[in-house]
Amino acid sequence: MTEPVSISLTVNGATHDLVVAPRKTLADVLREDLGLTGTHVGCEHGVCGACTILIDGAPARACLTYAVQMEGHELTTIEAVAKSGELTPLQRALTQVHGLQCGFCTPGIVLTFEVWLRDNPDPDEAGVREALSGNICRCTGYQNIVKAVLAAAAEMRRGAGA
Amino acid sequence: MTAAPFTQIGRALPRKEDARFLTGAGRYLDDIAPKGTLTASFVRAPHAHARILAINAEAARALPGVVGVFTGKDLALWTTNLRLAPPIEGLHPVEMTTLPIDKVRFHGDPVAVVVARDRYLAEDAAELVDVTYEVLPAITSAAAALAEGAALVDDALPDNLVSHQSFSAGNPLARQTEAARVVETQFDLHRHTHAPMETRGCLADWDRGREHLIMHIGTQAPHPMRSALASRLGLSENQVTVISPDIGGAFGQKIALYREELTVAALARHLARPVHWREDRLENLTAASHARETRCVTRAAVRADGRILGLELKLTEDFGAYCFYPANYMARVIAMILTGPYKIADYAFDVKVVLTNKCGNGPMRAPMAITSWVMEGTIDAVAHALRLDPLDVRRVNALGPADLPYRMATGELLEDITPLETLEAVVAAVGVPEFRARQKAALAEGRLLGLGFCSVVESTTYGSGFYKAAGIPGSGHEAAWVRIEPSGAVNASVGLMGSGQGYESPLAQAVAEGLGVMAEDVNVHMGNTDVAPYGMGSRGGRGATAGGGTLFLCAQKARDKVLAIAAGMLQINDTEGLRLFEGRVELMRGGAWEPTGLTLADVAKCAYLDPTNLPEGVDPGLDASLTYDPPPMTYSNATHACEIEIDRATGALRFDRYLVAEDCGTVLNPIVVQGQQQGAVAMGLSGALYEEVIYDATGQNLTATLADYTIASAVEMPNIELIAMHTPNRRTPAGIKGMAEGGIMGAIGVIAGAVNDALVPLGVSAQAMPFTPPRLRALIRSAGSGAPDIPRKERP
Amino acid sequence: MKPASFTYHRPGCLDDALGLMATLGVTAKPLAGGQSLGPMMNMRLARPEHVVDLNDLLELDFVRVTDAVVEIGALTRHHRVATDPEIARALPLLAKAAQSIGHYAIRQRGTLGGSLVHADPAAQYALVAITLDAEVVIRSARTTRVVPAVDFVQSIMTVDLAPDELVTAVRFRRLAPAEGWGFEMFSRRHGDFALVSVALTLRRDGHGAISNLRLGVGGVGPVPERLAVVERDACRLAADVGTIAVLARQAADNVTPEDDPQVPANYRRELVEAVTARALTAAVLKTESPS
Ligand SMILES: Cc1cc2nc3c(=O)[nH]c(=O)nc-3n(C[C@H](O)[C@H](O)[C@H](O)COP(=O)(O)OP(=O)(O)OC[C@H]3O[C@@H](n4cnc5c(N)ncnc54)[C@H](O)[C@@H]3O)c2cc1C
Ligand code: FES
Ligand code: FES
């Protein structure tokens, strides 16, 4: 049907029943139908990374996904990262070392690295830069983002060791 | 170094805005959508230059969900033309309609607008709008624009040379006859675009009952935006409110009132419905605003020891099709400040700006970006021609402490800058002899290492005096208010609007310092023209000096009143010996500050709620407002150094080290300043090496996606080592100088210096950016394998 | 930049998907990771009437390694190919190639089948498949056929696939333990499509000389190509620096890149030389006996 279809989406643990056009991107549905405006739209062709969210725990471009596809999947957006208002080590490190300026790229970066750091708990700078290459930041020059990710990794290792 | 008289200024406070940005709670333009909002989508020209013969929108209008399709003719009924006619000699006045009516002038020019229920439908309809064109010859280079008989980009002008100025001080030609050598050098900086991660957009809401327009728009300059909107819509300035939400980057692209935004505002009024428009990335890269594309040629008359006796500059800028700014605006600054940190009394320039069939130019972070490359590249060329050490040529020409204050040949006044000091600081940090040894050893293996230096004198804050001297209408002053509420809470406002710089903390620090409270207790409100005083907005590096300086002075004014009231409450005769510190009133006794028991809240309570107890002559309430006009120009300075390696086989360039010594005077917040320095350098390097707006010979834009307009990723960018230096400016409040653009100037210049240093053994030099691998490889190839001093030893 | 309308179908198994493809024919496009189709649809360069979502076909997400063959399902994501321990052992060349595709988030969604069918001239998978003489398994409601990768990839974004067919798997020959391999590429930015990429495998004969070279080059023509002349001439050459230089030069002489104002043909040819030299060096090093 090109006509709107009924779907149910599980986002940040809550289920929502929606009626959406099949062509509506997940980014637009999250933002417009669910009011989750922390997912940003910067290019709509997969390059900038601003729209990155988690699908079943893996980072993915919300601009290259249609909301209709997402029934039965668990979605996580930036709004759910700081559990009950408490910033994660990565979010804390980003503000401590000034790893964000305009903040438009930030949600995509946070979500990418919340997952990446789980798989790569002891990263080196080159590894962080490689993983960051899928998120364009026009403001910071990346240096402080890299620094923040490394600092967060160290912090998380300390936390895990304790 | 400042002798730390400050307790709030200079604190490394984390930014207030971070918490909301990190949790997805920022509010950017797209995050605001009143019920019933309609969406606009523009129909754009597929040709670079074509006459519009007919527009048929029947099919589009018939689509369900479409509210209307409008063209330039409709907009002409509701808006006035933009006429730019500053009285500048050699600058043609220009005028444009809100949307083109007769012809389109670049690939992406908006010809019609669809308003529909949502963007999906709007795009469906936009596809159905049928425009008949008669294609005209496309002008795609400055040379073509200036050729005999070239087609006119703007039919109302006699030719495509929209602006032409020249200037001469002293006698540069005479210096050439006296010189040991005249060295000519060419510099080509390519077309860039700002590409903020959040593209342009707006949400216009017409309040039919009050006859009032509320314009939500990410703008660096809310009040000038309001003036422009009111004037072009035929409204009074008291019928328009501009509200800027959080902005996802701007870099100069969000200052002018562009045609799309004006169109959307007019439609909201016409339809009496809120209308939203968010530019998509294709539009942003092809049709928002471009920048740079400038060729400079210098001729330096030099003595045998490298001393520059006279200098000539010829500059040509390809401005694109439309002027949203006076066409001489950016080029003129380059010419005015070219000589930068060097003593050059005999100086002449000739500056041409031409129209072509490309997206119009505007100021992009460091509109004068090419300046330092041109000056330092000229110095390097002089050193090369005379076989001198480039550092020695810098030293023999540099302004030393004894030369300051220094009036440049163009009349610009330099004071409290430290170019020799920053140069020597990076020279020492690099370890030049050690690098040269490494370079030599590498060359023996056939590897190309290069080291570049670039000194920057950055014009940061443009005072009214500068505009007056440049003949550009406008002011450089700024306005602020500081209000202590009855509870003692501190609110403040200024006419700036940040777009990522992180103003909220540093500006709160300026207020806190001037008033005598903790920065955490100050809230600075920006971006709403009903709240903020009329200011000139954020552009250049004026935020700290004009914005921070005005707030600092205004807070001092408020503090004076606080202390006057406190003196009355304490029954002391005058405020001498009283201070407000961290929100408490203190008294000097026996050489030490002692508490008085009074707090700012007590004073505020008295001021608002118990005015009969105020000292005589003191009015109730506690608010202060103030305007401040900075000196005609303030300058920061820096020296960049970088070490690179170029892969001979592929032309790929790798950074080994990047250093900056920067003197930007008093720093409001070192965290924020460091972030600006890193960000500016990265933007400069990305531009010099990776980004380029490319048009083909027919004027088709080939770089409409972020896969084609290639902004550097984290993998390509180096870490930047910063050496901070802080010589306060004696003429600005708190000694602030401003910064944030010089990093781009330095990056462009230093990468060119390093590349050309690496290429010296091959006897070739790079003059045209971007320095892409194919370009560098072509230079290496052109040197051939028989290049002078290079061994050819293959490494597997 | 919003896609045109389409009708969405979400088959739960391969048979249903094939049934839909049979009914809908040319009006339908299968959707896998969406990392190529998504941008094309958003820009309206692709506007299928029907979209058949393959993401529920879990039977197409598999890695099967036998003694001779590594068979990978069409829906297997790049990230899995890049990190699967069995692939790392049996076909490290493919793992390395997959690691270099786009970026971390792109690799979580993009699939092997989608990449092969999209057939970008510079795509990693097509290059590796052609270099290793892989076979593409294709199914429709009518039939199953197996096509050599070199025949499957026909031109830029053109493959040998009927409107009702789906790619279900790709069969790679497993590398022998003694086999050396190299994968190298040159791109403008990290994660961009390659300007030139090279995949190769080789062995060493009893005298340490090169034998059985397979050399594929991507990014220079409409499809990745094998350089048969170089493969033949490499046979029995000593595996040393001199040979590597000669073969790399020969590779460059045997490609005919298109001229493009941004990337001139002669530059691309030089890249072929440089990148081939690197890949050969890597492969030779892997076959050095640890003496
Ligand atoms: C920023 C970015 C960078 C990238 N960089 C690279 C890179 O460096 N190298 C690279 O190779 N790729 C790169 N890609 C593309 C990426 O690898 C894609 O994942 C891949 O090209 C397509 O796979 P997909 O699963 O996403 O397919 P889709 O996009 O879903 O589909 C692609 C095409 O294949 C068809 N199709 C999909 N599956 C099947 C099937 N099983 N049978 C028949 N037809 C099918 C679709 O109909 C469509 O025509 C990049 C993409 C992005 C957004
Ligand atoms: S908006 Fe999705 S990647 Fe840019
Ligand atoms: S902080 Fe502005 S784009 Fe990253």
Coordinates of N, CA and C in Angstrom, one line a residue, chain B residues 90-258:
Chain B
G90 N 33.3 52.3 -7.7 CA 33.7 51.1 -8.5 C 32.8 49.9 -8.2
L91 N 31.8 50.1 -7.4 CA 30.8 49.0 -7.1 C 29.5 49.3 -7.7
H92 N 29.1 48.5 -8.6 CA 27.8 48.7 -9.3 C 26.7 48.4 -8.3
P93 N 25.7 49.3 -8.3 CA 24.5 48.9 -7.5 C 23.8 47.7 -8.2
V94 N 23.2 46.8 -7.4 CA 22.5 45.7 -7.9 C 21.2 45.6 -7.2
E95 N 20.3 44.9 -8.0 CA 18.9 44.7 -7.4 C 18.4 43.3 -7.9
M96 N 17.7 42.7 -6.9 CA 17.1 41.4 -7.3 C 15.7 41.2 -6.8
T97 N 14.9 40.5 -7.5 CA 13.6 40.2 -7.1 C 13.6 39.1 -6.0
T98 N 12.5 38.8 -5.4 CA 12.5 37.8 -4.3 C 12.7 36.4 -4.9
L99 N 12.0 36.1 -6.0 CA 12.3 34.9 -6.8 C 12.5 35.4 -8.2
P100 N 13.4 34.7 -9.0 CA 13.6 35.2 -10.3 C 12.3 35.2 -11.1
I101 N 12.2 36.2 -12.0 CA 11.0 36.3 -12.8 C 11.4 36.0 -14.3
D102 N 12.5 36.7 -14.7 CA 12.8 36.6 -16.2 C 13.8 35.5 -16.5
K103 N 14.8 35.3 -15.6 CA 15.7 34.3 -15.9 C 16.4 33.7 -14.7
V104 N 16.9 32.5 -14.8 CA 17.6 31.9 -13.7 C 19.1 32.1 -14.0
R105 N 19.9 32.2 -12.9 CA 21.3 32.5 -13.1 C 22.3 31.5 -12.6
F106 N 21.8 30.4 -12.0 CA 22.7 29.3 -11.6 C 21.9 28.0 -11.4
H107 N 22.6 26.9 -11.5 CA 22.0 25.6 -11.3 C 21.6 25.5 -9.8
G108 N 20.3 25.5 -9.6 CA 19.8 25.5 -8.3 C 19.0 26.8 -7.9
D109 N 19.0 27.7 -8.8 CA 18.2 29.0 -8.6 C 16.7 28.6 -8.3
P110 N 16.1 29.2 -7.3 CA 14.7 28.8 -7.1 C 13.8 29.5 -8.0
V111 N 12.9 28.8 -8.7 CA 12.0 29.4 -9.7 C 10.5 29.4 -9.2
A112 N 10.2 28.5 -8.3 CA 8.8 28.5 -7.8 C 8.9 27.8 -6.5
V113 N 7.8 27.9 -5.8 CA 7.7 27.3 -4.4 C 6.4 26.6 -4.3
V114 N 6.4 25.4 -3.8 CA 5.2 24.6 -3.5 C 4.9 24.7 -2.0
V115 N 3.7 24.9 -1.6 CA 3.3 24.8 -0.2 C 2.4 23.6 -0.1
A116 N 2.7 22.7 0.8 CA 1.8 21.5 1.0 C 1.8 21.1 2.4
R117 N 1.0 20.1 2.7 CA 0.8 19.6 4.0 C 2.0 19.0 4.6
D118 N 2.9 18.4 3.8 CA 4.1 17.9 4.4 C 5.2 17.9 3.2
R119 N 6.4 17.6 3.6 CA 7.5 17.8 2.7 C 7.4 16.7 1.6
Y120 N 6.9 15.5 1.9 CA 6.8 14.4 0.9 C 5.9 14.9 -0.2
L121 N 4.7 15.4 0.2 CA 3.8 15.8 -0.8 C 4.3 17.0 -1.6
A122 N 5.0 17.9 -0.8 CA 5.5 19.1 -1.5 C 6.5 18.7 -2.6
E123 N 7.3 17.7 -2.3 CA 8.3 17.3 -3.3 C 7.6 16.6 -4.5
D124 N 6.6 15.8 -4.2 CA 5.8 15.2 -5.3 C 5.3 16.3 -6.2
A125 N 4.8 17.4 -5.6 CA 4.2 18.5 -6.4 C 5.3 19.2 -7.2
A126 N 6.4 19.5 -6.5 CA 7.5 20.2 -7.1 C 8.0 19.5 -8.4
E127 N 7.9 18.2 -8.4 CA 8.3 17.5 -9.6 C 7.4 17.7 -10.7
L128 N 6.2 18.1 -10.4 CA 5.1 18.3 -11.5 C 5.1 19.7 -12.0
V129 N 5.8 20.6 -11.4 CA 5.8 22.0 -11.9 C 6.7 22.0 -13.2
D130 N 6.1 22.5 -14.2 CA 6.7 22.4 -15.6 C 7.2 23.7 -16.0
V131 N 8.5 23.9 -16.0 CA 9.1 25.2 -16.4 C 9.7 25.1 -17.7
T132 N 9.3 26.0 -18.6 CA 10.0 26.1 -20.0 C 11.1 27.1 -20.0
Y133 N 12.3 26.6 -20.4 CA 13.4 27.5 -20.3 C 14.0 27.7 -21.8
E134 N 14.6 28.9 -21.9 CA 15.5 29.0 -23.1 C 16.9 29.1 -22.6
V135 N 17.7 28.1 -22.9 CA 19.0 28.1 -22.3 C 19.9 29.1 -22.8
L136 N 20.7 29.8 -22.0 CA 21.6 30.9 -22.4 C 23.0 30.4 -22.1
P137 N 24.0 31.0 -22.7 CA 25.4 30.6 -22.4 C 25.8 30.8 -21.0
A138 N 26.4 29.8 -20.4 CA 26.8 29.8 -19.0 C 28.2 30.3 -18.8
I139 N 28.3 31.3 -17.9 CA 29.6 31.8 -17.5 C 30.1 31.1 -16.3
T140 N 31.2 30.3 -16.5 CA 31.6 29.5 -15.4 C 33.0 29.8 -14.8
S141 N 33.6 30.9 -15.3 CA 34.9 31.2 -14.7 C 35.0 32.7 -14.7
A142 N 35.9 33.3 -13.9 CA 36.1 34.7 -13.9 C 36.7 35.2 -15.2
A143 N 37.5 34.3 -15.8 CA 38.1 34.7 -17.1 C 37.0 34.8 -18.1
A144 N 36.1 33.9 -18.1 CA 35.0 33.9 -19.1 C 34.1 35.1 -18.9
A145 N 33.9 35.4 -17.6 CA 33.0 36.5 -17.2 C 33.6 37.9 -17.8
L146 N 34.9 38.0 -17.8 CA 35.6 39.2 -18.2 C 35.9 39.3 -19.7
A147 N 35.7 38.1 -20.4 CA 36.0 38.1 -21.8 C 35.1 39.1 -22.6
E148 N 35.7 39.5 -23.7 CA 35.0 40.4 -24.6 C 33.7 39.8 -25.0
G149 N 32.6 40.5 -24.9 CA 31.3 40.0 -25.4 C 30.7 38.9 -24.6
A150 N 31.2 38.7 -23.4 CA 30.6 37.7 -22.5 C 29.1 37.9 -22.3
A151 N 28.4 36.8 -22.2 CA 27.0 37.0 -21.8 C 26.9 37.7 -20.4
L152 N 25.8 38.4 -20.2 CA 25.7 39.1 -18.9 C 25.0 38.3 -17.9
V153 N 25.6 38.1 -16.7 CA 24.9 37.4 -15.7 C 23.8 38.2 -15.1
D154 N 24.0 39.5 -14.9 CA 23.0 40.4 -14.5 C 22.7 41.4 -15.6
D155 N 21.5 41.2 -16.2 CA 21.2 42.0 -17.4 C 21.2 43.5 -17.2
A156 N 21.1 43.9 -15.9 CA 21.0 45.3 -15.6 C 22.4 46.0 -15.5
L157 N 23.4 45.2 -15.6 CA 24.8 45.8 -15.4 C 25.4 45.9 -16.8
P158 N 26.4 46.8 -16.9 CA 27.1 47.0 -18.2 C 28.0 45.8 -18.6
D159 N 28.5 45.2 -17.5 CA 29.4 44.0 -17.8 C 29.4 43.2 -16.5
N160 N 30.2 42.1 -16.5 CA 30.2 41.2 -15.3 C 31.1 41.7 -14.2
L161 N 31.9 42.7 -14.4 CA 32.8 43.2 -13.4 C 32.0 44.1 -12.4
V162 N 31.5 43.4 -11.4 CA 30.5 44.1 -10.5 C 31.2 45.1 -9.6
S163 N 32.5 44.8 -9.3 CA 33.2 45.7 -8.4 C 34.7 45.7 -8.8
H164 N 35.2 46.9 -8.7 CA 36.6 47.1 -9.0 C 37.2 48.3 -8.3
Q165 N 38.2 48.0 -7.4 CA 38.8 49.1 -6.7 C 40.3 49.0 -6.7
S166 N 41.0 50.1 -6.7 CA 42.4 50.0 -6.5 C 42.9 51.1 -5.5
F167 N 44.1 50.9 -5.1 CA 44.6 51.7 -4.0 C 46.1 51.6 -4.1
S168 N 46.8 52.7 -3.7 CA 48.2 52.7 -3.6 C 48.7 53.6 -2.5
A169 N 49.7 53.1 -1.8 CA 50.3 53.9 -0.7 C 51.8 53.9 -1.0
G170 N 52.5 55.0 -0.8 CA 53.9 55.0 -1.2 C 54.0 54.9 -2.7
N171 N 55.1 54.2 -3.1 CA 55.3 54.1 -4.5 C 55.9 52.7 -4.8
P172 N 55.0 51.7 -4.9 CA 55.5 50.3 -5.1 C 56.2 50.1 -6.4
L173 N 55.8 50.9 -7.4 CA 56.5 50.7 -8.7 C 57.9 51.2 -8.6
A174 N 58.1 52.4 -8.0 CA 59.5 52.9 -7.8 C 60.3 51.9 -7.0
R175 N 59.7 51.2 -6.0 CA 60.5 50.2 -5.2 C 60.9 49.1 -6.1
Q176 N 60.1 48.8 -7.1 CA 60.5 47.7 -8.0 C 61.8 48.0 -8.8
T177 N 61.9 49.3 -9.2 CA 63.2 49.6 -9.9 C 64.4 49.6 -9.0
E178 N 64.2 49.9 -7.7 CA 65.3 49.9 -6.8 C 65.7 48.5 -6.3
A179 N 64.8 47.5 -6.5 CA 64.9 46.2 -5.8 C 66.0 45.3 -6.5
A180 N 66.5 44.4 -5.6 CA 67.4 43.4 -6.2 C 66.7 42.4 -7.0
R181 N 65.4 42.2 -6.7 CA 64.6 41.2 -7.4 C 63.1 41.6 -7.3
V182 N 62.4 41.2 -8.3 CA 60.9 41.3 -8.1 C 60.4 39.9 -8.2
V183 N 59.7 39.5 -7.2 CA 59.2 38.1 -7.2 C 57.7 38.1 -7.4
E184 N 57.3 37.4 -8.4 CA 55.8 37.3 -8.6 C 55.3 35.9 -8.3
T185 N 54.2 35.9 -7.6 CA 53.6 34.6 -7.1 C 52.1 34.6 -7.3
Q186 N 51.6 33.4 -7.6 CA 50.1 33.3 -7.8 C 49.5 32.3 -6.9
F187 N 48.3 32.7 -6.5 CA 47.6 31.8 -5.5 C 46.2 31.6 -5.9
D188 N 45.7 30.4 -6.0 CA 44.3 30.1 -6.4 C 43.7 29.4 -5.3
L189 N 42.7 30.1 -4.7 CA 41.9 29.4 -3.7 C 40.6 29.1 -4.3
H190 N 40.1 27.9 -4.2 CA 39.0 27.4 -4.9 C 37.7 27.7 -4.2
R191 N 36.6 27.3 -4.8 CA 35.3 27.6 -4.3 C 34.9 26.6 -3.1
H192 N 34.5 27.2 -2.1 CA 34.1 26.4 -0.9 C 32.6 26.6 -0.6
T193 N 32.1 25.8 0.3 CA 30.8 26.1 0.9 C 30.8 25.8 2.3
H194 N 29.9 26.5 3.1 CA 30.0 26.4 4.5 C 29.6 25.0 5.1
A195 N 28.6 24.4 4.5 CA 28.1 23.1 4.9 C 27.9 22.9 6.4
P196 N 27.2 23.8 7.1 CA 26.9 23.5 8.5 C 26.1 22.2 8.5
M197 N 26.3 21.4 9.6 CA 25.6 20.1 9.7 C 24.1 20.3 9.7
E198 N 23.6 21.4 10.3 CA 22.2 21.8 10.1 C 22.1 22.8 9.0
T199 N 21.3 22.4 8.0 CA 21.2 23.3 6.8 C 20.3 24.5 7.2
R200 N 20.1 25.4 6.3 CA 19.2 26.5 6.6 C 17.8 26.1 6.7
G201 N 17.0 27.0 7.2 CA 15.6 26.7 7.4 C 14.9 27.8 8.2
C202 N 13.6 27.8 8.2 CA 12.8 28.8 9.0 C 11.4 28.3 9.2
L203 N 10.8 28.9 10.2 CA 9.4 28.6 10.4 C 8.7 30.0 10.6
A204 N 7.9 30.4 9.7 CA 7.2 31.7 9.8 C 5.8 31.5 10.2
D205 N 5.4 32.3 11.2 CA 4.1 32.2 11.8 C 3.5 33.6 11.8
W206 N 2.4 33.8 11.1 CA 1.8 35.1 11.0 C 0.6 35.2 11.9
D207 N 0.6 36.1 12.9 CA -0.5 36.2 13.8 C -1.4 37.3 13.2
R208 N -2.5 36.7 12.6 CA -3.4 37.5 11.8 C -4.1 38.6 12.7
G209 N -4.4 38.3 13.9 CA -5.1 39.2 14.7 C -4.2 40.4 15.1
R210 N -3.0 40.1 15.6 CA -2.1 41.2 16.0 C -1.3 41.7 14.8
E211 N -1.5 41.1 13.6 CA -0.7 41.5 12.4 C 0.8 41.5 12.8
H212 N 1.2 40.4 13.2 CA 2.6 40.3 13.7 C 3.2 39.0 13.2
L213 N 4.5 39.1 12.7 CA 5.2 37.9 12.1 C 6.2 37.4 13.2
I214 N 6.0 36.1 13.5 CA 7.1 35.5 14.4 C 7.9 34.6 13.5
M215 N 9.1 34.9 13.4 CA 10.0 34.2 12.4 C 11.0 33.4 13.3
H216 N 10.8 32.1 13.3 CA 11.8 31.2 13.9 C 12.9 30.9 12.8
I217 N 14.1 31.3 13.1 CA 15.1 31.1 12.1 C 16.5 31.1 12.8
G218 N 17.3 30.1 12.4 CA 18.6 30.0 13.0 C 19.4 31.1 12.3
T219 N 19.6 32.2 13.0 CA 20.4 33.3 12.4 C 21.5 33.8 13.3
Q220 N 22.6 34.2 12.7 CA 23.7 34.7 13.5 C 23.4 36.2 13.9
A221 N 22.5 36.8 13.3 CA 22.2 38.3 13.5 C 20.7 38.5 13.6
P222 N 20.1 38.3 14.7 CA 18.6 38.4 14.8 C 18.1 39.7 14.4
H223 N 18.7 40.8 14.9 CA 18.1 42.1 14.7 C 18.3 42.6 13.3
P224 N 19.5 42.5 12.7 CA 19.6 42.8 11.3 C 18.6 42.0 10.4
M225 N 18.4 40.7 10.8 CA 17.4 39.9 10.1 C 16.0 40.5 10.3
R226 N 15.7 40.9 11.4 CA 14.4 41.5 11.6 C 14.2 42.8 10.8
S227 N 15.2 43.6 10.8 CA 15.2 44.8 9.9 C 14.9 44.5 8.5
A228 N 15.7 43.5 8.0 CA 15.5 43.1 6.6 C 14.1 42.5 6.3
L229 N 13.7 41.7 7.2 CA 12.3 41.1 7.0 C 11.3 42.1 6.9
A230 N 11.3 43.0 7.9 CA 10.3 44.1 8.0 C 10.3 44.9 6.7
S231 N 11.5 45.3 6.3 CA 11.6 46.2 5.2 C 11.1 45.5 3.9
R232 N 11.5 44.3 3.7 CA 11.1 43.6 2.5 C 9.7 43.2 2.4
L233 N 9.1 43.0 3.6 CA 7.7 42.6 3.6 C 6.7 43.8 3.8
G234 N 7.3 45.0 3.8 CA 6.5 46.2 4.0 C 5.9 46.3 5.4
L235 N 6.5 45.7 6.4 CA 6.0 45.8 7.7 C 6.8 46.8 8.5
S236 N 6.3 47.2 9.7 CA 7.1 48.0 10.6 C 7.9 47.1 11.4
E237 N 9.1 47.6 11.9 CA 9.9 46.8 12.7 C 9.3 46.3 14.0
N238 N 8.2 47.0 14.4 CA 7.5 46.5 15.6 C 6.4 45.4 15.3
Q239 N 6.4 45.0 14.0 CA 5.5 43.9 13.6 C 6.2 42.6 13.4
V240 N 7.5 42.5 13.7 CA 8.3 41.3 13.4 C 9.1 40.9 14.6
T241 N 9.0 39.7 15.0 CA 9.8 39.1 16.1 C 10.7 38.0 15.4
V242 N 11.9 38.1 15.6 CA 12.8 37.0 15.1 C 13.2 36.2 16.4
I243 N 13.1 34.9 16.3 CA 13.5 34.0 17.4 C 14.4 33.0 16.8
S244 N 15.6 33.0 17.3 CA 16.6 32.0 16.8 C 16.7 30.8 17.8
P245 N 16.3 29.6 17.4 CA 16.5 28.5 18.3 C 18.0 28.1 18.3
D246 N 18.3 26.9 18.9 CA 19.7 26.4 18.8 C 20.1 26.3 17.3
I247 N 21.3 26.6 17.0 CA 21.7 26.5 15.6 C 22.8 25.4 15.5
G248 N 22.6 24.5 14.5 CA 23.6 23.5 14.2 C 24.7 23.9 13.3
G249 N 25.3 25.0 13.6 CA 26.5 25.5 12.8 C 26.0 26.5 11.8
A250 N 26.8 27.4 11.5 CA 26.4 28.5 10.6 C 27.6 28.9 9.7
F251 N 28.7 29.3 10.4 CA 30.0 29.6 9.7 C 29.8 30.8 8.7
G252 N 28.9 31.7 8.9 CA 28.7 32.8 8.0 C 27.5 32.6 7.0
Q253 N 27.0 31.3 7.0 CA 25.9 31.1 6.0 C 24.5 31.5 6.5
K254 N 24.5 31.9 7.8 CA 23.2 32.2 8.4 C 23.2 33.7 8.9
I255 N 23.5 34.6 8.0 CA 23.5 36.0 8.4 C 22.5 36.8 7.5
A256 N 22.6 36.7 6.2 CA 21.8 37.4 5.3 C 20.4 36.9 5.3
L257 N 19.4 37.7 4.9 CA 18.1 37.2 4.6 C 18.1 36.7 3.2
Y258 N 18.0 35.4 3.0 CA 18.0 34.9 1.6 C 16.6 34.9 1.1

